Short mmCIF file of N, CA, C and O in Angstrom, two decimals:
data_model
loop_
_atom_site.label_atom_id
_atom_site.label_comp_id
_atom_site.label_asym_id
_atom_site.label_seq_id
_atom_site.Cartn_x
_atom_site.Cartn_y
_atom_site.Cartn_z
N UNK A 1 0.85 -1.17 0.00
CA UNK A 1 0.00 0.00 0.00
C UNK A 1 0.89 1.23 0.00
O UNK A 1 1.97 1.27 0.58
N UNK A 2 0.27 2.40 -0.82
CA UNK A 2 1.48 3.84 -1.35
C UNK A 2 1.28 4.36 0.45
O UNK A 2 0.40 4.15 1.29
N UNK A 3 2.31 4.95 0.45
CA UNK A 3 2.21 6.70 0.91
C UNK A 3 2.51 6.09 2.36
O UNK A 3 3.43 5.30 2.56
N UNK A 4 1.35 6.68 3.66
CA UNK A 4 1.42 7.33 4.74
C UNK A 4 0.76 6.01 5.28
O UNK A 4 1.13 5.49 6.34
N UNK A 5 -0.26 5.50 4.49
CA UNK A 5 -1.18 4.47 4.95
C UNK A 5 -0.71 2.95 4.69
O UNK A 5 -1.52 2.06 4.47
N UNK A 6 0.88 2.70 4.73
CA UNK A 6 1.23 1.62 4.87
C UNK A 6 0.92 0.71 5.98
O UNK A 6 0.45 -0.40 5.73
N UNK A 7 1.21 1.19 7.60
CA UNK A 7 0.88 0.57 8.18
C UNK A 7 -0.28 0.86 8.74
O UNK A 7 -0.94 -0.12 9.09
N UNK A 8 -0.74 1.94 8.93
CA UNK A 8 -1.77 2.49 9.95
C UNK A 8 -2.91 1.64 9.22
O UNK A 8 -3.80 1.51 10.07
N UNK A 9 -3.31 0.98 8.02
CA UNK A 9 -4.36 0.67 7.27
C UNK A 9 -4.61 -0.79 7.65
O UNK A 9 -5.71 -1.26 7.91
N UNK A 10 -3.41 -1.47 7.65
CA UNK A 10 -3.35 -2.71 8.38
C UNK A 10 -3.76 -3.08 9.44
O UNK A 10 -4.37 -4.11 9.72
N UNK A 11 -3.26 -1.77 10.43
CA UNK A 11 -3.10 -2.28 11.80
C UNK A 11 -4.64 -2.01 12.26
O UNK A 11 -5.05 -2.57 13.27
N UNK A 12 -5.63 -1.02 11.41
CA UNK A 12 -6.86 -0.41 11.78
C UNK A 12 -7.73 -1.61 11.22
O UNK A 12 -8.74 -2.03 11.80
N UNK A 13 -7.23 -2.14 10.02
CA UNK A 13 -8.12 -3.31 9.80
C UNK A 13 -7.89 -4.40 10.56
O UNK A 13 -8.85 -5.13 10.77
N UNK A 14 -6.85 -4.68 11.01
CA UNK A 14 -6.67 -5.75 12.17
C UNK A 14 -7.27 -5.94 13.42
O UNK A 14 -7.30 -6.94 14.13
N UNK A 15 -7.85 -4.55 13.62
CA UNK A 15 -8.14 -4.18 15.11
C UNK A 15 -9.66 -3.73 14.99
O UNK A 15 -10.24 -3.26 15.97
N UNK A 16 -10.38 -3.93 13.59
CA UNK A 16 -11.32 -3.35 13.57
C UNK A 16 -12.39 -4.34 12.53
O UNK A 16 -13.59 -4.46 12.76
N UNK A 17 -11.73 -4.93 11.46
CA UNK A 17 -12.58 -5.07 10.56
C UNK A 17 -12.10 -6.69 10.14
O UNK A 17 -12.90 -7.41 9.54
N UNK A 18 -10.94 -7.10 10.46
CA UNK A 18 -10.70 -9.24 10.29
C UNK A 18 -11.81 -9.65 11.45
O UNK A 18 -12.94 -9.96 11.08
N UNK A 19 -11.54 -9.64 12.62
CA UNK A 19 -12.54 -10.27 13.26
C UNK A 19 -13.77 -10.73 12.61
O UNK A 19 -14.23 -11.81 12.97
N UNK A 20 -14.36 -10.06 11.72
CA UNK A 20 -15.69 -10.32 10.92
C UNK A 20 -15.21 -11.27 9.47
O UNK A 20 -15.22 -12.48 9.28
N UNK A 21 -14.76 -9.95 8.46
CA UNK A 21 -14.20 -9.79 7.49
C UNK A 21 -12.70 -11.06 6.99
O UNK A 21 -12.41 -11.56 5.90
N UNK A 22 -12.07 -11.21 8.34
CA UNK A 22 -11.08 -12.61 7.77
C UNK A 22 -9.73 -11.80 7.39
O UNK A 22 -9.77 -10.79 6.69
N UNK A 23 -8.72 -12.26 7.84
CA UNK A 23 -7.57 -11.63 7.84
C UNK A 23 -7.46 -11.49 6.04
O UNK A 23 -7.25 -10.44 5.44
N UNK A 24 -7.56 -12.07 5.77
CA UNK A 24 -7.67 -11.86 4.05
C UNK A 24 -8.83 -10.84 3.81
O UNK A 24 -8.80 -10.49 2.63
N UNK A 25 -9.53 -10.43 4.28
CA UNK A 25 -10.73 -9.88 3.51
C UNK A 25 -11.83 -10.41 3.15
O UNK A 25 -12.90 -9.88 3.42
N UNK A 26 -11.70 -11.74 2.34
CA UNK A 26 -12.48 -12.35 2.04
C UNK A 26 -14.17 -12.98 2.80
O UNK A 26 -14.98 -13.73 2.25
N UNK A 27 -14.23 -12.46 3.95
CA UNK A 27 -15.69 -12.78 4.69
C UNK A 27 -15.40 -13.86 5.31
O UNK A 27 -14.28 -14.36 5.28
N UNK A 28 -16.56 -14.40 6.05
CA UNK A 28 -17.11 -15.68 6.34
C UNK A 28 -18.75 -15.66 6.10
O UNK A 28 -19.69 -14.86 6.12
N UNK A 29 -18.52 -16.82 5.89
CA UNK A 29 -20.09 -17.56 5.49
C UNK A 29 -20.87 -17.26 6.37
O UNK A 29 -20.52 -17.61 7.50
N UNK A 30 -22.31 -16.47 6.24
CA UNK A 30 -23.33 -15.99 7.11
C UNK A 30 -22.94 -15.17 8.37
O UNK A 30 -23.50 -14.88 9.42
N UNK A 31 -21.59 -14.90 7.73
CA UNK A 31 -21.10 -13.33 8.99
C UNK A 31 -20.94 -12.15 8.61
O UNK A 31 -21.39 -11.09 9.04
N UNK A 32 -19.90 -12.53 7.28
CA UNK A 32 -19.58 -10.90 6.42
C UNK A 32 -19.33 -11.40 5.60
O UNK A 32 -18.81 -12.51 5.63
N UNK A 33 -19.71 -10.53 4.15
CA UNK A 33 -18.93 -10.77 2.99
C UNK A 33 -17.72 -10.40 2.66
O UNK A 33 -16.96 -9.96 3.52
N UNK A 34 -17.34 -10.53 1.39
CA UNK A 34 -15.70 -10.64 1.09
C UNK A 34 -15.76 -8.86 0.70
O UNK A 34 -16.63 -8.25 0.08
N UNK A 35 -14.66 -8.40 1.25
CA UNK A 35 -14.63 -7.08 0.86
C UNK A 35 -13.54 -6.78 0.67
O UNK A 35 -13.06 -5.69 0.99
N UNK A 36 -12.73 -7.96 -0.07
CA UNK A 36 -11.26 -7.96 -0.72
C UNK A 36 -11.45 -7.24 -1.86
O UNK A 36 -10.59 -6.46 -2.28
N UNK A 37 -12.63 -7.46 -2.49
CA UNK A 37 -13.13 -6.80 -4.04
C UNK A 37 -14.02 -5.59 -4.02
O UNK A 37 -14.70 -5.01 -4.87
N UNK A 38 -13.82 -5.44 -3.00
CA UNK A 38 -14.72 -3.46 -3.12
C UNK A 38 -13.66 -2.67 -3.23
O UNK A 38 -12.56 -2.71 -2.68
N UNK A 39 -14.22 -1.82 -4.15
CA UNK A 39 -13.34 -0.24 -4.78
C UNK A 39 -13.01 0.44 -3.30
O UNK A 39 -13.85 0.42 -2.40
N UNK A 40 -11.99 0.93 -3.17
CA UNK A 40 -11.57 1.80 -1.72
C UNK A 40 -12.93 2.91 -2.05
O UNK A 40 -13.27 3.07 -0.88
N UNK A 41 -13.61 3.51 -2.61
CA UNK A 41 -14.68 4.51 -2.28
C UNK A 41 -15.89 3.70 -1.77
O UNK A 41 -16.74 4.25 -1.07
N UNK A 42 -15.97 2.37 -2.11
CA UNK A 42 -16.83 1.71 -1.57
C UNK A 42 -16.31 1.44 -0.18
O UNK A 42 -16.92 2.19 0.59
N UNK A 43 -15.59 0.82 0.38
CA UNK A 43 -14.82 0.45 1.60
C UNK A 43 -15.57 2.16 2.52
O UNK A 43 -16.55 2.18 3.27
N UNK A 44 -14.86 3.15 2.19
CA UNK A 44 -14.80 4.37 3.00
C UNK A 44 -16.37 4.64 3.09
O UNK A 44 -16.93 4.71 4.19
N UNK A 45 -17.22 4.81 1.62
CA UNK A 45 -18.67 4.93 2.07
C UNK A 45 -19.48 4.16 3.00
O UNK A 45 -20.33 4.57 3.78
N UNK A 46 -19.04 2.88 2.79
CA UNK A 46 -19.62 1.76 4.39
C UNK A 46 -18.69 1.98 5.35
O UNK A 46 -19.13 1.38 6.33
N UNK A 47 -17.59 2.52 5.66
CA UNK A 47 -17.40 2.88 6.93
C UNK A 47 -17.84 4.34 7.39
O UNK A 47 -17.98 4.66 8.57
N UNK A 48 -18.03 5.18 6.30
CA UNK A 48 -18.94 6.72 6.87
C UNK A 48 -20.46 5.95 7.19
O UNK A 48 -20.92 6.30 8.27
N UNK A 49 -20.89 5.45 6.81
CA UNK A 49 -22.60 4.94 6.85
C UNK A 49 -22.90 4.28 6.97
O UNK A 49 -24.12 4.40 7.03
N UNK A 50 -22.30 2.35 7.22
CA UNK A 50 -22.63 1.66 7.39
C UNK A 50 -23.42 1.29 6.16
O UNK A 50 -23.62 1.93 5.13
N UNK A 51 -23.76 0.24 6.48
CA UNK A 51 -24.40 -0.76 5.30
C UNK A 51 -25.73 -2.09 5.81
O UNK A 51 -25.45 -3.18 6.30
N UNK A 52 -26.91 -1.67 5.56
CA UNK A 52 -27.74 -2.50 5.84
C UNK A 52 -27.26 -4.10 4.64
O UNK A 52 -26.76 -4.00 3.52
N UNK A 53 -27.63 -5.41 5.36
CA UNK A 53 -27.70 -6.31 3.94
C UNK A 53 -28.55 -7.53 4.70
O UNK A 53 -29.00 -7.71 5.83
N UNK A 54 -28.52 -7.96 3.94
CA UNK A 54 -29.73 -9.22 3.96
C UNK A 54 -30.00 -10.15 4.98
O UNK A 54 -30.96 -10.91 4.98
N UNK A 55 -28.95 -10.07 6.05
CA UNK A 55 -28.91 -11.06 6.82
C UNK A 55 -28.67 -9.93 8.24
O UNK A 55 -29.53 -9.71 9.09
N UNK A 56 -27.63 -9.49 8.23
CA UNK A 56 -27.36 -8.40 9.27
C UNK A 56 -26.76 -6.92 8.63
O UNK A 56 -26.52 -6.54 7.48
N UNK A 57 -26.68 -6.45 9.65
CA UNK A 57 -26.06 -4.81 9.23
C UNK A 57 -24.47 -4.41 9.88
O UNK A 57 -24.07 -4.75 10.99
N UNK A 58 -23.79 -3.68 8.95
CA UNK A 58 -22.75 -2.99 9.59
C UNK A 58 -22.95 -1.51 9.76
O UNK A 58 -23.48 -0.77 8.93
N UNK A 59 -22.38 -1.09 11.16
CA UNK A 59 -22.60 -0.15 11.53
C UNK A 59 -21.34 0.74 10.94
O UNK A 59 -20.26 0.25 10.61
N UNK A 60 -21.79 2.60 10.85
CA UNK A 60 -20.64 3.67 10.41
C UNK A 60 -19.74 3.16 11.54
O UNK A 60 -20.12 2.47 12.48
N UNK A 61 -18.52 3.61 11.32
CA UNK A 61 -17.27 3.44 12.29
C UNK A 61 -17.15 5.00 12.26
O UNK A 61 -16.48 5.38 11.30
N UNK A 62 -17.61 5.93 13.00
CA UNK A 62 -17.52 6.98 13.17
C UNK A 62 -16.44 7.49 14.14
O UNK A 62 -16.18 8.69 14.20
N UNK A 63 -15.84 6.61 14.86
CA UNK A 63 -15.01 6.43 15.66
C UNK A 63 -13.35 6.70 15.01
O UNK A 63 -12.45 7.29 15.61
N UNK A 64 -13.26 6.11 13.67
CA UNK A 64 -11.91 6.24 12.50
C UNK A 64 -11.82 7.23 12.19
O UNK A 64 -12.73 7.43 11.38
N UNK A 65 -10.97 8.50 12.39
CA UNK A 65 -11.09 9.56 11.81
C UNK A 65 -10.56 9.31 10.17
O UNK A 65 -10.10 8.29 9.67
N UNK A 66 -10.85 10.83 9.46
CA UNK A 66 -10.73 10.41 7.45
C UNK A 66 -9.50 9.67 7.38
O UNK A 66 -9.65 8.54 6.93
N UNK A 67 -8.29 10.01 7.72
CA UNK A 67 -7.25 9.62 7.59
C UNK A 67 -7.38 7.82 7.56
O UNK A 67 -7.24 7.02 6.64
N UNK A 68 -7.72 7.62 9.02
CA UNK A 68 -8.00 5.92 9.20
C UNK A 68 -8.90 5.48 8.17
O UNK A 68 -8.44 4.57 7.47
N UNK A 69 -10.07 5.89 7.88
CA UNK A 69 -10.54 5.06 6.81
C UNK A 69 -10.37 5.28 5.37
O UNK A 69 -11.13 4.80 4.53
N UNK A 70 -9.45 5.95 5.14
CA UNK A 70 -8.99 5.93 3.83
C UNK A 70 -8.07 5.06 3.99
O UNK A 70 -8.21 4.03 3.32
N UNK A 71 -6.68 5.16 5.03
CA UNK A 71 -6.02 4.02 4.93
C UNK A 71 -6.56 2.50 4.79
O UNK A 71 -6.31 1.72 3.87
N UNK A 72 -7.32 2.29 5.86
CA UNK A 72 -8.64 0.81 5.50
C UNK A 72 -9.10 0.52 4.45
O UNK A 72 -9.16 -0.69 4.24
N UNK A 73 -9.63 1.47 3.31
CA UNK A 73 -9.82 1.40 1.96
C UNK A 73 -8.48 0.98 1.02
O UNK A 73 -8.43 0.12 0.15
N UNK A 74 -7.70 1.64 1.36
CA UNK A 74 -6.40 1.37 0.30
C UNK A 74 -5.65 -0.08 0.88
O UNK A 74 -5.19 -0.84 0.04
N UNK A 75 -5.56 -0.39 2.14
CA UNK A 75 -5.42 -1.60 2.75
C UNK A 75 -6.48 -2.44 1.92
O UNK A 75 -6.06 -2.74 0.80
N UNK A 76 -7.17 -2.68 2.09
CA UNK A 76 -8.81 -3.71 2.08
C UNK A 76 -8.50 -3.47 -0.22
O UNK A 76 -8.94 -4.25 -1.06
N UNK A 77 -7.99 -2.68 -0.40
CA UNK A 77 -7.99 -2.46 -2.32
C UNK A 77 -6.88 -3.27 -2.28
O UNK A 77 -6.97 -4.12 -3.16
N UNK A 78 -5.60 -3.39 -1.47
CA UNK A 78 -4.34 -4.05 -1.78
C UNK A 78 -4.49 -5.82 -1.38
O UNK A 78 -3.56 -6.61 -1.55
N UNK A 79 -5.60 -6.14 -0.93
CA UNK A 79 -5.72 -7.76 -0.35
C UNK A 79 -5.78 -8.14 -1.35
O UNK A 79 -5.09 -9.14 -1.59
N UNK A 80 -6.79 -7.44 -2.65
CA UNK A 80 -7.27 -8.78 -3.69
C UNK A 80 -6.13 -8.45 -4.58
O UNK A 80 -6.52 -8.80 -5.69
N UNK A 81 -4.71 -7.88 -4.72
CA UNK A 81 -3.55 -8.27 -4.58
C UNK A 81 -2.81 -9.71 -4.51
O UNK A 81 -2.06 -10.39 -5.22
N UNK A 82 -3.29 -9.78 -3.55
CA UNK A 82 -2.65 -10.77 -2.73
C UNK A 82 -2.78 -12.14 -3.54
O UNK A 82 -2.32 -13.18 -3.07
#
């Protein structure tokens, strides 16, 4: 990942968004989906607003200031990388 958000993007998704999501990104079955393949503007818009879906909801992380969830976006864009 470029720039400033090498580690801080990691360490915010580690501490915030694998528990659900899967150290890869990729989801678990009837917990979260894979969000290895969302565009970083998608990533940042469900963490400003959260996201209702079919089974359960994720809540805004209003708590990440811009900085943190842009890094989480460009983190979470570099998994399907991987």
């Amino acid at each position: 990942v470029a720039g400033a958000f090498k580690g801080e993007g990691a360490d915010v998704f580690a501490g915030t968004c694998a528990a659900c999501h899967g150290a890869d990104g990729k989801g678990m079955e009837m917990v979260a989906p894979n969000i290895a393949e969302m565009s970083p503007s998608m990533v940042e818009m469900v963490l400003n607003h959260g996201k209702k879906g079919a089974m359960s909801a994720m809540p805004a992380f209003t708590n990440l200031t811009e900085v943190q969830r842009k890094a989480v976006a460009a983190y979470v864009a570099s998994l399907s990388q991987k």
